[in-house]
Coordinates of C-alpha atoms and ligand atoms in Angstrom, one line a residue:
M1 CA -138.8 85.5 -150.2
P2 CA -135.3 84.5 -149.2
K3 CA -133.0 87.4 -149.0
D4 CA -129.6 87.4 -151.0
N5 CA -126.7 86.3 -149.3
P6 CA -123.3 88.0 -150.8
R7 CA -121.1 86.0 -148.7
H8 CA -122.7 82.6 -150.0
P9 CA -124.7 83.2 -152.9
D10 CA -125.6 79.6 -153.2
F11 CA -127.3 79.7 -149.3
P12 CA -129.5 82.6 -149.3
I13 CA -130.9 83.9 -146.1
P14 CA -134.6 82.8 -144.9
S15 CA -137.2 85.4 -144.9
G16 CA -140.7 86.7 -145.1
P17 CA -144.3 85.3 -144.3
D18 CA -144.5 82.5 -146.4
L19 CA -144.7 78.8 -144.7
R20 CA -143.2 75.9 -146.5
A21 CA -144.0 73.6 -143.6
K22 CA -147.0 73.1 -142.1
N23 CA -146.6 75.2 -139.0
W24 CA -144.4 78.2 -137.8
R25 CA -142.4 75.5 -135.3
A26 CA -141.5 73.2 -138.2
E27 CA -140.9 76.2 -140.6
G28 CA -138.7 78.2 -137.8
L29 CA -136.4 75.1 -137.0
L30 CA -136.0 74.7 -141.1
R31 CA -135.0 78.6 -141.4
L32 CA -132.6 78.0 -138.6
L33 CA -131.3 75.0 -140.4
E34 CA -130.7 77.2 -143.4
N35 CA -129.3 80.1 -141.5
V36 CA -126.5 78.3 -139.8
L37 CA -125.3 77.2 -143.7
S38 CA -126.0 80.5 -144.9
V39 CA -123.6 82.2 -142.0
G40 CA -121.4 79.1 -141.8
E41 CA -117.7 79.0 -143.1
A42 CA -117.9 76.1 -145.6
P43 CA -121.7 75.6 -146.3
E44 CA -120.9 73.6 -149.6
K45 CA -119.5 71.0 -147.2
L46 CA -122.4 71.5 -144.6
I47 CA -119.6 72.9 -142.4
V48 CA -120.6 75.5 -140.0
Y49 CA -117.5 76.4 -137.7
A50 CA -115.2 75.1 -135.6
A51 CA -113.4 73.1 -138.4
L52 CA -115.8 70.1 -138.6
G53 CA -118.8 71.2 -136.9
K54 CA -121.4 70.1 -139.3
A55 CA -125.3 71.0 -140.1
A56 CA -126.3 67.5 -141.4
R57 CA -124.4 64.0 -142.4
N58 CA -124.4 64.8 -145.9
W59 CA -126.4 66.2 -148.6
P60 CA -129.1 63.3 -149.0
A61 CA -129.4 63.5 -145.2
H62 CA -129.9 67.3 -145.0
A63 CA -132.6 66.8 -148.2
A64 CA -134.2 64.3 -146.1
I65 CA -134.5 67.0 -143.2
V66 CA -135.9 69.6 -145.4
K67 CA -138.5 67.5 -146.4
S68 CA -139.3 66.1 -143.4
L69 CA -139.7 69.5 -141.6
T70 CA -142.0 70.6 -144.5
E71 CA -144.0 67.3 -144.0
I72 CA -144.5 67.1 -140.4
E73 CA -147.5 67.5 -138.5
E74 CA -147.9 69.2 -134.9
D75 CA -148.5 65.9 -133.1
E76 CA -145.2 64.1 -134.5
T77 CA -141.5 64.2 -133.7
L78 CA -138.5 63.9 -136.0
I79 CA -135.8 61.8 -135.0
I80 CA -132.1 62.6 -136.1
Q81 CA -129.3 60.6 -135.3
S82 CA -125.9 62.5 -135.9
G83 CA -127.0 64.9 -138.8
K84 CA -129.3 62.2 -140.5
P85 CA -133.2 61.8 -140.0
V86 CA -134.3 58.4 -139.2
G87 CA -138.0 58.6 -138.4
I88 CA -141.2 60.5 -138.1
L89 CA -143.0 59.3 -134.8
K90 CA -146.3 60.0 -133.7
T91 CA -146.1 61.9 -130.2
H92 CA -148.7 64.8 -129.2
A93 CA -148.7 68.2 -129.9
G94 CA -146.8 69.0 -126.7
A95 CA -144.2 66.9 -127.4
P96 CA -140.8 68.3 -129.2
M97 CA -140.8 68.7 -132.9
V98 CA -137.6 67.5 -133.4
I99 CA -135.0 65.4 -131.1
M100 CA -131.5 64.8 -131.8
A101 CA -128.4 63.0 -130.6
N102 CA -125.4 64.2 -132.1
C103 CA -121.8 62.4 -132.1
N104 CA -122.4 60.4 -128.8
I105 CA -120.0 57.5 -128.8
V106 CA -119.7 55.2 -126.1
G107 CA -116.9 56.2 -123.4
Q108 CA -113.8 53.7 -124.2
W109 CA -114.4 54.3 -127.8
A110 CA -114.7 58.1 -127.7
K111 CA -111.5 58.9 -129.1
A112 CA -110.4 60.9 -132.2
E113 CA -109.4 58.2 -134.5
V114 CA -112.4 56.4 -133.9
F115 CA -114.8 59.2 -134.8
Y116 CA -112.5 59.9 -137.8
D117 CA -113.1 56.2 -138.8
L118 CA -116.9 56.6 -138.4
E119 CA -117.1 59.7 -140.1
R120 CA -115.3 58.5 -143.1
K121 CA -117.9 55.4 -143.2
G122 CA -120.3 57.8 -143.1
L123 CA -122.1 56.7 -139.6
I124 CA -121.7 59.9 -137.5
C125 CA -121.1 63.4 -137.9
W126 CA -120.1 66.1 -135.4
G127 CA -122.4 68.9 -134.7
G128 CA -119.9 71.3 -132.9
L129 CA -122.5 72.7 -130.3
T130 CA -124.9 75.0 -132.2
A131 CA -124.1 73.9 -135.9
G132 CA -125.9 70.5 -135.8
A133 CA -128.6 72.0 -133.6
W134 CA -128.9 74.7 -136.1
Q135 CA -128.6 77.3 -133.7
Y136 CA -125.6 79.1 -134.6
I137 CA -125.9 82.6 -135.5
G138 CA -122.5 83.5 -136.7
S139 CA -119.5 85.2 -135.0
Q140 CA -122.1 87.1 -132.7
G141 CA -122.8 84.2 -131.1
V142 CA -119.8 84.1 -128.9
I143 CA -119.1 87.9 -128.9
Q144 CA -121.1 88.9 -125.9
G145 CA -119.2 85.9 -123.8
T146 CA -115.6 87.3 -125.2
Y147 CA -116.6 90.9 -124.3
E148 CA -117.7 89.9 -120.9
I149 CA -114.6 88.1 -120.4
F150 CA -112.6 90.8 -121.2
M151 CA -114.6 93.5 -119.2
R152 CA -114.1 90.8 -116.2
I153 CA -110.6 91.3 -116.8
A154 CA -110.7 95.1 -116.8
E155 CA -112.3 95.2 -113.4
R156 CA -110.1 92.8 -111.8
R157 CA -106.5 94.0 -113.3
F158 CA -106.9 97.3 -114.9
N159 CA -109.4 99.8 -113.2
S160 CA -112.2 98.6 -115.5
S161 CA -110.7 100.3 -118.5
L162 CA -109.0 98.6 -121.4
A163 CA -108.2 101.9 -123.0
G164 CA -104.6 102.0 -124.0
R165 CA -104.0 98.0 -123.4
F166 CA -102.8 95.3 -125.9
I167 CA -104.9 92.2 -126.3
L168 CA -102.7 89.6 -128.3
T169 CA -105.0 86.7 -129.9
A170 CA -105.2 84.1 -132.6
G171 CA -108.3 82.6 -134.8
L172 CA -110.6 84.5 -137.1
G173 CA -112.8 81.5 -137.6
G174 CA -116.6 81.0 -137.2
M175 CA -116.0 81.8 -133.4
G176 CA -112.7 83.4 -133.2
G177 CA -114.2 85.9 -135.6
A178 CA -115.8 87.6 -132.7
Q179 CA -112.6 88.4 -131.0
P180 CA -111.8 91.8 -132.9
L181 CA -115.0 93.2 -132.3
A182 CA -115.4 92.3 -128.9
G183 CA -111.7 93.4 -127.8
R184 CA -112.9 96.8 -129.6
M185 CA -116.1 97.1 -128.0
A186 CA -114.2 96.7 -124.8
G187 CA -112.1 99.8 -125.6
A188 CA -108.5 97.6 -126.2
A189 CA -106.0 97.6 -129.2
I190 CA -106.6 94.2 -130.2
L191 CA -103.9 91.9 -132.4
C192 CA -105.6 88.8 -134.0
V193 CA -103.2 86.4 -135.5
D194 CA -104.8 84.0 -138.3
V195 CA -102.9 82.0 -141.2
D196 CA -105.7 82.2 -143.6
E197 CA -105.8 85.7 -145.1
A198 CA -109.8 85.0 -146.7
R199 CA -110.9 84.5 -143.0
A200 CA -109.2 88.0 -141.8
K201 CA -110.7 89.6 -145.1
M202 CA -114.0 88.2 -144.5
R203 CA -114.2 89.3 -140.8
Q204 CA -113.6 93.0 -142.3
E205 CA -115.8 92.6 -145.0
I206 CA -118.7 92.1 -142.1
G207 CA -117.1 94.8 -140.0
F208 CA -115.8 92.7 -137.2
L209 CA -112.2 93.6 -137.9
D210 CA -110.8 97.3 -138.6
A211 CA -107.3 96.7 -140.6
I212 CA -105.1 93.9 -141.6
A213 CA -101.6 94.8 -141.4
P214 CA -99.1 93.7 -143.6
D215 CA -96.2 92.5 -141.5
L216 CA -95.3 92.1 -137.6
D217 CA -93.6 95.6 -137.5
S218 CA -96.4 97.5 -138.7
A219 CA -99.1 95.5 -136.7
L220 CA -97.3 96.4 -134.0
A221 CA -97.0 100.1 -134.8
M222 CA -100.7 100.2 -135.2
I223 CA -101.4 98.7 -132.2
D224 CA -99.0 100.9 -130.5
A225 CA -100.7 104.0 -132.0
A226 CA -103.8 103.3 -130.7
R227 CA -102.7 102.4 -127.1
A228 CA -100.8 105.9 -127.0
E229 CA -104.4 107.9 -128.1
G230 CA -106.2 105.2 -125.7
R231 CA -107.9 104.7 -129.1
A232 CA -109.9 101.2 -129.6
T233 CA -108.7 99.4 -132.6
S234 CA -108.6 95.6 -133.8
V235 CA -105.8 94.7 -136.3
A236 CA -105.5 91.2 -137.9
L237 CA -102.0 89.9 -139.0
I238 CA -101.7 86.9 -141.5
G239 CA -99.0 84.4 -139.9
N240 CA -99.0 81.4 -138.0
A241 CA -99.4 82.1 -134.1
A242 CA -96.6 79.2 -133.0
E243 CA -94.1 81.8 -134.6
I244 CA -96.0 85.0 -134.3
Y245 CA -96.3 84.5 -130.4
P246 CA -92.9 83.5 -129.8
E247 CA -91.4 86.4 -131.7
I248 CA -93.4 88.8 -130.0
A249 CA -91.8 87.7 -126.5
A250 CA -88.4 87.4 -127.8
R251 CA -89.1 91.3 -128.9
G252 CA -89.4 91.8 -125.2
I253 CA -93.2 92.9 -125.5
T254 CA -95.6 91.7 -123.1
P255 CA -99.4 92.3 -123.9
D256 CA -101.6 92.8 -121.3
I257 CA -104.1 90.2 -121.9
V258 CA -103.3 86.9 -124.1
T259 CA -105.5 83.9 -125.3
D260 CA -105.9 82.2 -128.5
Q261 CA -108.8 80.7 -130.5
T262 CA -107.5 79.1 -133.3
S263 CA -108.9 75.4 -133.8
A264 CA -106.3 73.9 -131.8
H265 CA -109.0 70.9 -130.8
D266 CA -108.3 69.6 -134.1
L267 CA -104.8 68.6 -135.2
V268 CA -106.1 66.9 -138.6
Y269 CA -109.0 69.5 -139.9
G270 CA -108.3 72.5 -137.7
Y271 CA -105.1 73.7 -136.4
V272 CA -102.2 74.6 -139.0
P273 CA -98.7 73.8 -138.0
A274 CA -96.0 76.4 -138.0
G275 CA -93.7 76.0 -141.2
Y276 CA -96.9 74.4 -143.2
D277 CA -99.0 76.7 -145.9
L278 CA -102.7 75.9 -146.1
P279 CA -102.4 74.0 -149.6
R280 CA -99.7 71.5 -147.8
V281 CA -102.1 71.0 -144.8
R282 CA -105.1 70.5 -147.0
R283 CA -103.4 67.5 -149.0
L284 CA -101.8 66.2 -145.8
R285 CA -105.6 65.8 -144.3
E286 CA -106.2 63.0 -146.4
Q287 CA -102.6 61.6 -147.3
N288 CA -100.7 61.9 -144.0
P289 CA -102.9 63.3 -141.0
E290 CA -100.6 61.5 -138.6
E291 CA -97.7 64.4 -139.8
L292 CA -100.4 66.9 -139.3
I293 CA -100.9 65.3 -135.5
E294 CA -97.2 65.4 -134.7
A295 CA -96.4 68.6 -136.3
G296 CA -99.2 70.5 -134.6
R297 CA -98.8 69.4 -131.4
A298 CA -95.0 70.6 -131.8
S299 CA -96.3 73.9 -132.9
I300 CA -98.8 74.1 -130.2
A301 CA -96.0 73.5 -127.6
A302 CA -94.0 76.7 -129.1
H303 CA -97.4 78.4 -129.3
V304 CA -98.5 77.7 -125.6
S305 CA -94.7 77.9 -124.3
A306 CA -95.0 81.7 -125.2
M307 CA -98.2 82.3 -123.6
L308 CA -96.8 80.9 -120.5
E309 CA -93.6 83.4 -120.9
F310 CA -96.2 86.2 -121.3
Q311 CA -98.1 85.2 -118.1
S312 CA -94.7 84.9 -116.0
R313 CA -94.0 88.5 -117.5
G314 CA -97.4 89.6 -115.9
A315 CA -99.9 89.5 -118.9
E316 CA -103.2 87.9 -118.0
V317 CA -103.4 84.8 -120.0
F318 CA -106.4 82.5 -120.6
D319 CA -107.8 79.4 -122.8
N320 CA -110.6 80.3 -124.8
G321 CA -112.0 77.2 -124.8
N322 CA -110.4 75.4 -127.6
L323 CA -108.1 72.7 -125.9
I324 CA -104.7 74.3 -126.3
R325 CA -103.6 73.3 -123.1
T326 CA -104.4 69.8 -123.2
Q327 CA -102.7 69.7 -126.6
A328 CA -99.8 71.3 -125.2
K329 CA -99.4 69.2 -122.2
Q330 CA -99.5 65.9 -124.7
G331 CA -96.6 67.8 -126.8
G332 CA -94.5 68.0 -123.5
V333 CA -95.6 71.4 -122.3
E334 CA -95.9 70.3 -118.4
N335 CA -97.4 73.3 -117.0
A336 CA -99.8 74.0 -119.7
F337 CA -102.4 74.0 -117.0
D338 CA -100.9 76.8 -115.1
I339 CA -103.1 78.8 -117.9
P340 CA -106.3 78.9 -116.4
I341 CA -110.0 78.2 -118.7
F342 CA -111.9 81.2 -118.9
T343 CA -115.0 79.8 -117.4
E344 CA -113.7 79.0 -114.1
A345 CA -111.4 82.4 -114.0
Y346 CA -114.3 84.7 -114.8
L347 CA -117.5 83.5 -115.7
R348 CA -118.8 80.9 -113.3
P349 CA -120.4 83.4 -110.8
L350 CA -122.5 84.2 -113.7
F351 CA -123.4 80.3 -114.6
C352 CA -124.2 79.7 -110.5
R353 CA -127.1 82.1 -111.2
A354 CA -127.7 80.5 -114.8
I355 CA -127.0 83.9 -116.2
G356 CA -125.6 82.7 -119.9
P357 CA -125.4 83.1 -123.6
F358 CA -129.6 83.3 -124.4
R359 CA -130.2 84.3 -127.8
W360 CA -133.0 85.0 -130.2
M361 CA -133.4 85.1 -133.9
A362 CA -136.2 86.8 -135.9
L363 CA -137.7 84.3 -138.4
S364 CA -139.2 87.1 -140.4
G365 CA -135.6 88.3 -141.5
D366 CA -136.9 91.7 -140.5
P367 CA -133.9 93.5 -138.2
E368 CA -136.8 95.4 -137.1
D369 CA -138.0 92.9 -135.2
I370 CA -134.5 92.7 -133.0
R371 CA -134.5 96.5 -132.4
R372 CA -137.9 96.3 -131.2
I373 CA -136.8 93.4 -128.9
D374 CA -133.7 95.4 -127.8
D375 CA -136.0 97.9 -126.6
L376 CA -138.2 95.5 -124.6
V377 CA -135.1 94.3 -123.1
L378 CA -134.0 97.8 -122.0
K379 CA -137.4 98.4 -120.5
M380 CA -138.0 95.2 -118.7
F381 CA -134.5 94.9 -117.1
P382 CA -133.2 98.7 -116.2
D383 CA -131.6 97.6 -113.1
N384 CA -129.3 94.6 -114.9
Q385 CA -126.1 96.7 -115.7
I386 CA -124.6 93.6 -117.9
V387 CA -127.5 93.3 -120.1
T388 CA -128.5 97.2 -120.8
N389 CA -124.9 98.0 -121.4
W390 CA -124.4 95.1 -123.8
I391 CA -127.9 96.0 -125.6
R392 CA -126.9 99.5 -126.1
L393 CA -123.5 98.5 -127.4
A394 CA -124.9 95.6 -129.6
R395 CA -127.4 97.3 -131.4
E396 CA -124.5 100.3 -132.4
N397 CA -121.8 97.8 -133.0
V398 CA -122.6 94.5 -133.6
P399 CA -123.5 93.8 -137.6
F400 CA -126.4 90.9 -138.2
E401 CA -125.1 88.0 -140.1
G402 CA -127.9 85.9 -141.7
L403 CA -131.3 86.0 -139.9
P404 CA -131.3 89.2 -137.7
A405 CA -130.3 87.6 -134.1
R406 CA -129.2 89.0 -130.8
I407 CA -127.3 87.4 -127.8
A408 CA -127.5 88.6 -124.5
W409 CA -126.9 87.0 -121.0
L410 CA -130.0 86.8 -119.2
G411 CA -130.6 84.3 -116.0
H412 CA -133.0 82.4 -114.6
G413 CA -136.5 83.9 -114.8
E414 CA -135.5 86.9 -116.9
R415 CA -135.3 84.5 -120.0
T416 CA -139.0 83.4 -119.4
D417 CA -140.3 87.0 -118.9
L418 CA -138.5 88.3 -122.2
A419 CA -139.9 85.3 -124.5
V420 CA -143.3 85.2 -123.0
A421 CA -143.6 89.1 -124.0
V422 CA -141.8 88.7 -127.2
N423 CA -144.4 85.6 -128.2
R424 CA -147.3 88.0 -127.1
M425 CA -145.8 90.7 -129.3
V426 CA -145.7 88.3 -132.4
A427 CA -149.4 87.2 -131.5
S428 CA -150.5 91.2 -131.2
G429 CA -148.8 91.7 -134.8
E430 CA -146.1 94.1 -133.2
L431 CA -143.4 91.8 -134.8
A432 CA -143.1 91.0 -138.6
G433 CA -143.2 87.2 -137.5
P434 CA -142.3 84.6 -135.2
V435 CA -139.2 84.7 -132.8
A436 CA -137.1 81.5 -132.1
F437 CA -135.3 81.3 -128.7
S438 CA -132.1 79.4 -127.8
R439 CA -128.9 79.5 -126.0
D440 CA -125.4 78.4 -126.5
H441 CA -125.1 74.6 -125.1
L442 CA -122.2 76.4 -123.0
D443 CA -124.5 77.5 -120.4
A444 CA -125.2 76.4 -116.8
G445 CA -127.4 73.5 -117.2
G446 CA -126.3 72.4 -120.5
M447 CA -122.7 70.9 -120.4
A448 CA -120.5 68.8 -119.1
H449 CA -116.6 69.5 -120.4
P450 CA -114.1 69.3 -117.7
N451 CA -111.5 71.0 -119.9
I452 CA -113.8 73.9 -120.2
M453 CA -117.1 74.4 -118.6
T454 CA -116.6 72.3 -115.7
E455 CA -112.7 72.7 -115.1
K456 CA -112.3 72.5 -111.3
M457 CA -115.7 72.4 -110.0
R458 CA -116.1 73.0 -106.3
D459 CA -117.1 69.4 -105.6
G460 CA -114.6 67.8 -108.2
S461 CA -117.8 66.8 -110.6
D462 CA -116.2 68.1 -113.5
A463 CA -116.4 65.1 -115.7
I464 CA -119.9 63.7 -114.8
A465 CA -122.5 64.0 -117.8
D466 CA -125.4 63.4 -116.2
W467 CA -125.9 66.9 -115.8
P468 CA -126.7 67.8 -120.0
L469 CA -128.5 64.3 -120.1
L470 CA -130.8 65.5 -117.1
D471 CA -131.1 68.7 -119.0
A472 CA -132.2 67.5 -122.3
M473 CA -134.6 65.2 -120.7
T474 CA -136.3 68.2 -118.6
L475 CA -136.5 70.2 -121.8
C476 CA -138.5 67.2 -123.4
A477 CA -140.8 66.7 -120.4
S478 CA -141.2 70.6 -120.9
G479 CA -142.1 70.4 -124.5
A480 CA -139.4 72.3 -126.3
D481 CA -139.6 72.6 -130.1
L482 CA -135.8 71.2 -130.7
V483 CA -133.5 69.4 -127.8
T484 CA -130.6 67.6 -128.8
V485 CA -127.7 65.9 -126.8
H486 CA -124.1 66.5 -128.3
S487 CA -121.0 64.9 -127.7
G488 CA -117.4 66.0 -129.0
G489 CA -116.1 64.9 -132.4
G490 CA -112.7 65.4 -134.0
G491 CA -110.2 66.6 -131.4
Y492 CA -112.8 66.8 -128.8
A493 CA -114.2 63.4 -129.0
G494 CA -114.4 62.0 -125.6
Y495 CA -114.0 65.4 -124.1
M496 CA -117.4 66.7 -123.7
T497 CA -121.3 66.1 -123.8
S498 CA -124.0 69.1 -124.1
A499 CA -127.4 69.8 -124.2
G500 CA -129.2 72.2 -126.8
V501 CA -132.7 73.6 -126.8
T502 CA -134.6 75.8 -129.0
I503 CA -138.3 77.0 -128.9
V504 CA -140.3 79.0 -131.6
A505 CA -142.5 81.9 -130.1
E506 CA -144.9 81.7 -133.0
G507 CA -147.3 83.8 -130.8
S508 CA -150.1 81.1 -129.6
A509 CA -151.0 80.2 -126.2
A510 CA -149.3 76.9 -126.6
A511 CA -146.2 78.8 -127.6
E512 CA -146.6 80.6 -124.1
T513 CA -146.6 77.2 -122.6
R514 CA -143.8 75.6 -123.8
L515 CA -141.7 78.9 -123.6
R516 CA -142.5 79.1 -119.8
L517 CA -141.6 75.5 -118.9
A518 CA -138.7 75.0 -121.0
L519 CA -136.9 78.2 -120.5
T520 CA -137.4 78.3 -117.0
N521 CA -136.8 74.3 -116.1
D522 CA -133.3 75.0 -118.3
T523 CA -132.2 77.9 -116.0
A524 CA -133.6 76.0 -112.7
L525 CA -131.6 72.8 -113.4
G526 CA -128.5 75.0 -114.5
V527 CA -128.8 76.5 -111.0
I528 CA -129.3 73.3 -109.3
R529 CA -126.4 72.1 -111.0
Y530 CA -124.2 74.6 -108.9
A531 CA -126.2 74.5 -105.9
D532 CA -125.4 70.9 -105.7
A533 CA -121.9 71.5 -106.3
G534 CA -122.0 73.9 -103.3
Y535 CA -121.5 77.3 -104.9
A536 CA -122.8 80.0 -102.4
D537 CA -124.0 81.8 -105.6
A538 CA -126.1 79.0 -106.7
L539 CA -127.5 78.0 -103.2
D540 CA -128.4 81.9 -102.6
E541 CA -129.9 82.2 -106.1
A542 CA -131.9 78.9 -105.7
A543 CA -133.4 80.2 -102.4
Q544 CA -134.2 83.7 -103.8
K545 CA -136.1 82.3 -106.9
A546 CA -137.5 78.9 -105.2
V547 CA -136.5 76.9 -108.0
G548 CA -137.1 73.6 -106.4
H549 CA -133.3 72.5 -105.6
I550 CA -133.5 69.8 -102.9
R551 CA -130.6 70.3 -100.6
L552 CA -129.2 67.4 -98.6
Ligands
NAD1 P1 -112.7 77.9 -137.3 O1 -112.0 76.2 -137.6 O2 -113.7 78.3 -138.0 O3 -111.2 78.6 -137.3 C1 -110.3 78.7 -136.8 C2 -109.4 79.8 -137.2 O4 -107.9 79.3 -137.0 C3 -109.0 79.5 -138.7 O5 -109.5 80.7 -139.2 C4 -107.6 79.1 -138.8 O6 -106.9 79.6 -140.2 C5 -107.0 79.8 -137.8 N1 -105.7 78.9 -137.6 C6 -105.6 77.4 -137.4 N2 -104.2 77.2 -137.1 C7 -103.7 78.5 -136.5 C8 -102.3 78.9 -136.4 N3 -101.3 77.8 -136.1 N4 -102.1 80.3 -136.2 C9 -103.2 81.1 -136.5 N5 -104.2 80.6 -137.1 C10 -104.5 79.5 -137.0 O7 -113.1 77.7 -135.7 P2 -113.8 78.4 -134.9 O8 -115.2 78.1 -134.7 O9 -113.4 80.0 -134.8 O10 -113.6 77.8 -133.1 C11 -111.9 78.3 -132.8 C12 -112.0 77.2 -131.6 O11 -112.7 78.0 -130.6 C13 -112.2 75.7 -131.7 O12 -111.3 75.2 -131.0 C14 -113.7 75.9 -131.2 O13 -114.4 74.7 -130.4 C15 -113.3 77.3 -130.0 N6 -114.6 77.1 -129.6 C16 -114.7 78.0 -128.2 C17 -115.9 78.7 -127.6 C18 -116.0 79.2 -126.7 O14 -117.0 79.3 -126.0 N7 -115.0 79.9 -125.8 C19 -116.9 78.7 -128.5 C20 -116.8 78.2 -129.7 C21 -115.8 77.6 -130.1

């Protein structure tokens, strides 16, 4: 029986023991497709997050995917091209059940205008990272990443504590909506600016945001009061970041940490220029996208100039993966790249050891399954401080959206060990149902993105997309249940390629083999990618854990 979904009543949350598909591998993937819509930003348009990231090309394609998943046999593979199923092929029981390629446009043509044209013709759609791959779990998906960034900054700059510190950010959408909760969990007073009141209200309703301030003066007063008491809080302000950031700077106020997670990557369907209200923006999307692009670039120039001003006054300023520096540079801000990208600045040492955003979803819909796995993680990895601290915090603070799920930054070997142990719990009946394992595409082996994931690689290999392609092929050879290759669409067209993977732990010996091979090889390739680039941490990890790296 599916569960009611108050946020999107037409998109119930899958749950229960009954299968519509012929096996749990296909049923699990079907539930994940249903889940990304149940927690998505605009499911009636199949949009999951990041302005245009879609779960399927269109509604007929969606219906055909659902039908295919309910009919597919264990020894068949469903082929999906940019959100449209194009065939079911006879393979074998050890092969993936679904393989996908989303939005991959040949190099010279991989531009936003070509993407929009192909999209209008119904030939392509953008899958974001986890949207088209049915791996999105709501804002929780990026929450630990955001939290870890704040904590790394705390360690480097603020004696390991953000109590009494002011974080300024913007964007409360599908991913950005994690920021207020991550900031509060990190102990800070965080102010989040968004033009769309509905987004802020929704984050407040689901427990990710404490309060919405009526105006800038009140917002700053609420932040100041929390800072004075060393109290963690999250406050939203409805407004345009391109106006609010410069205004805060003009008042002589300097936050301790500044970032942004508006959908700056997409100037047509995402970013709202200063001086434009939402109805006007929606009209112009169809009538005059060029005006939006021009106005958006000018706004981003002001937005990023204020961020640079904060940086020059000593604030810790970083790009949180939305191409805002790239847009600002195109808008004339020559030094936009003085702002570092979060991956290179804070997280690369973790990626060198293939520690990244691993996740699992309880396909039964039973939150108890996640609690039992939380206990297991604490028992299995008592010495892993990042993960034990996170699990304790998350179980107290992170509300579930859609299927109960958990994200935890685990590395090579750890992911495999956990998944195999969970698969055995499924087999023994300790859990109410199977569990799907996946990860963000922003992971050690999974992504080439020269302005986000692979910026300033030690050996200069930033733009080489061989790695995610090798990863996807490795995952197919390892028998993962779903394997996908994505490239950027909309404003990300031409900017990235990534690989995604999902495996359903349904309790069988075959599932254990799939989990062992796919998860081990995925993280092994991640370590190899960074070892090949010459990172000492990755070379050490490769040597210690014998990942099969060949050193020339
Ligand atoms: P979204 O489209 O769901 O939400 C964007 C939000 O920004 C909306 O609420 C919108 O109202 C707001 N907004 C737009 N212009 C604004 C402006 N000028 N001032 C204030 N608010 C404005 O997008 P999302 O899924 O939250 O993703 C946000 C960005 O983060 C995207 O560029 C996405 O690609 C990127 N992203 C980064 C990571 C990462 O790992 N760091 C992960 C996922 C997504």
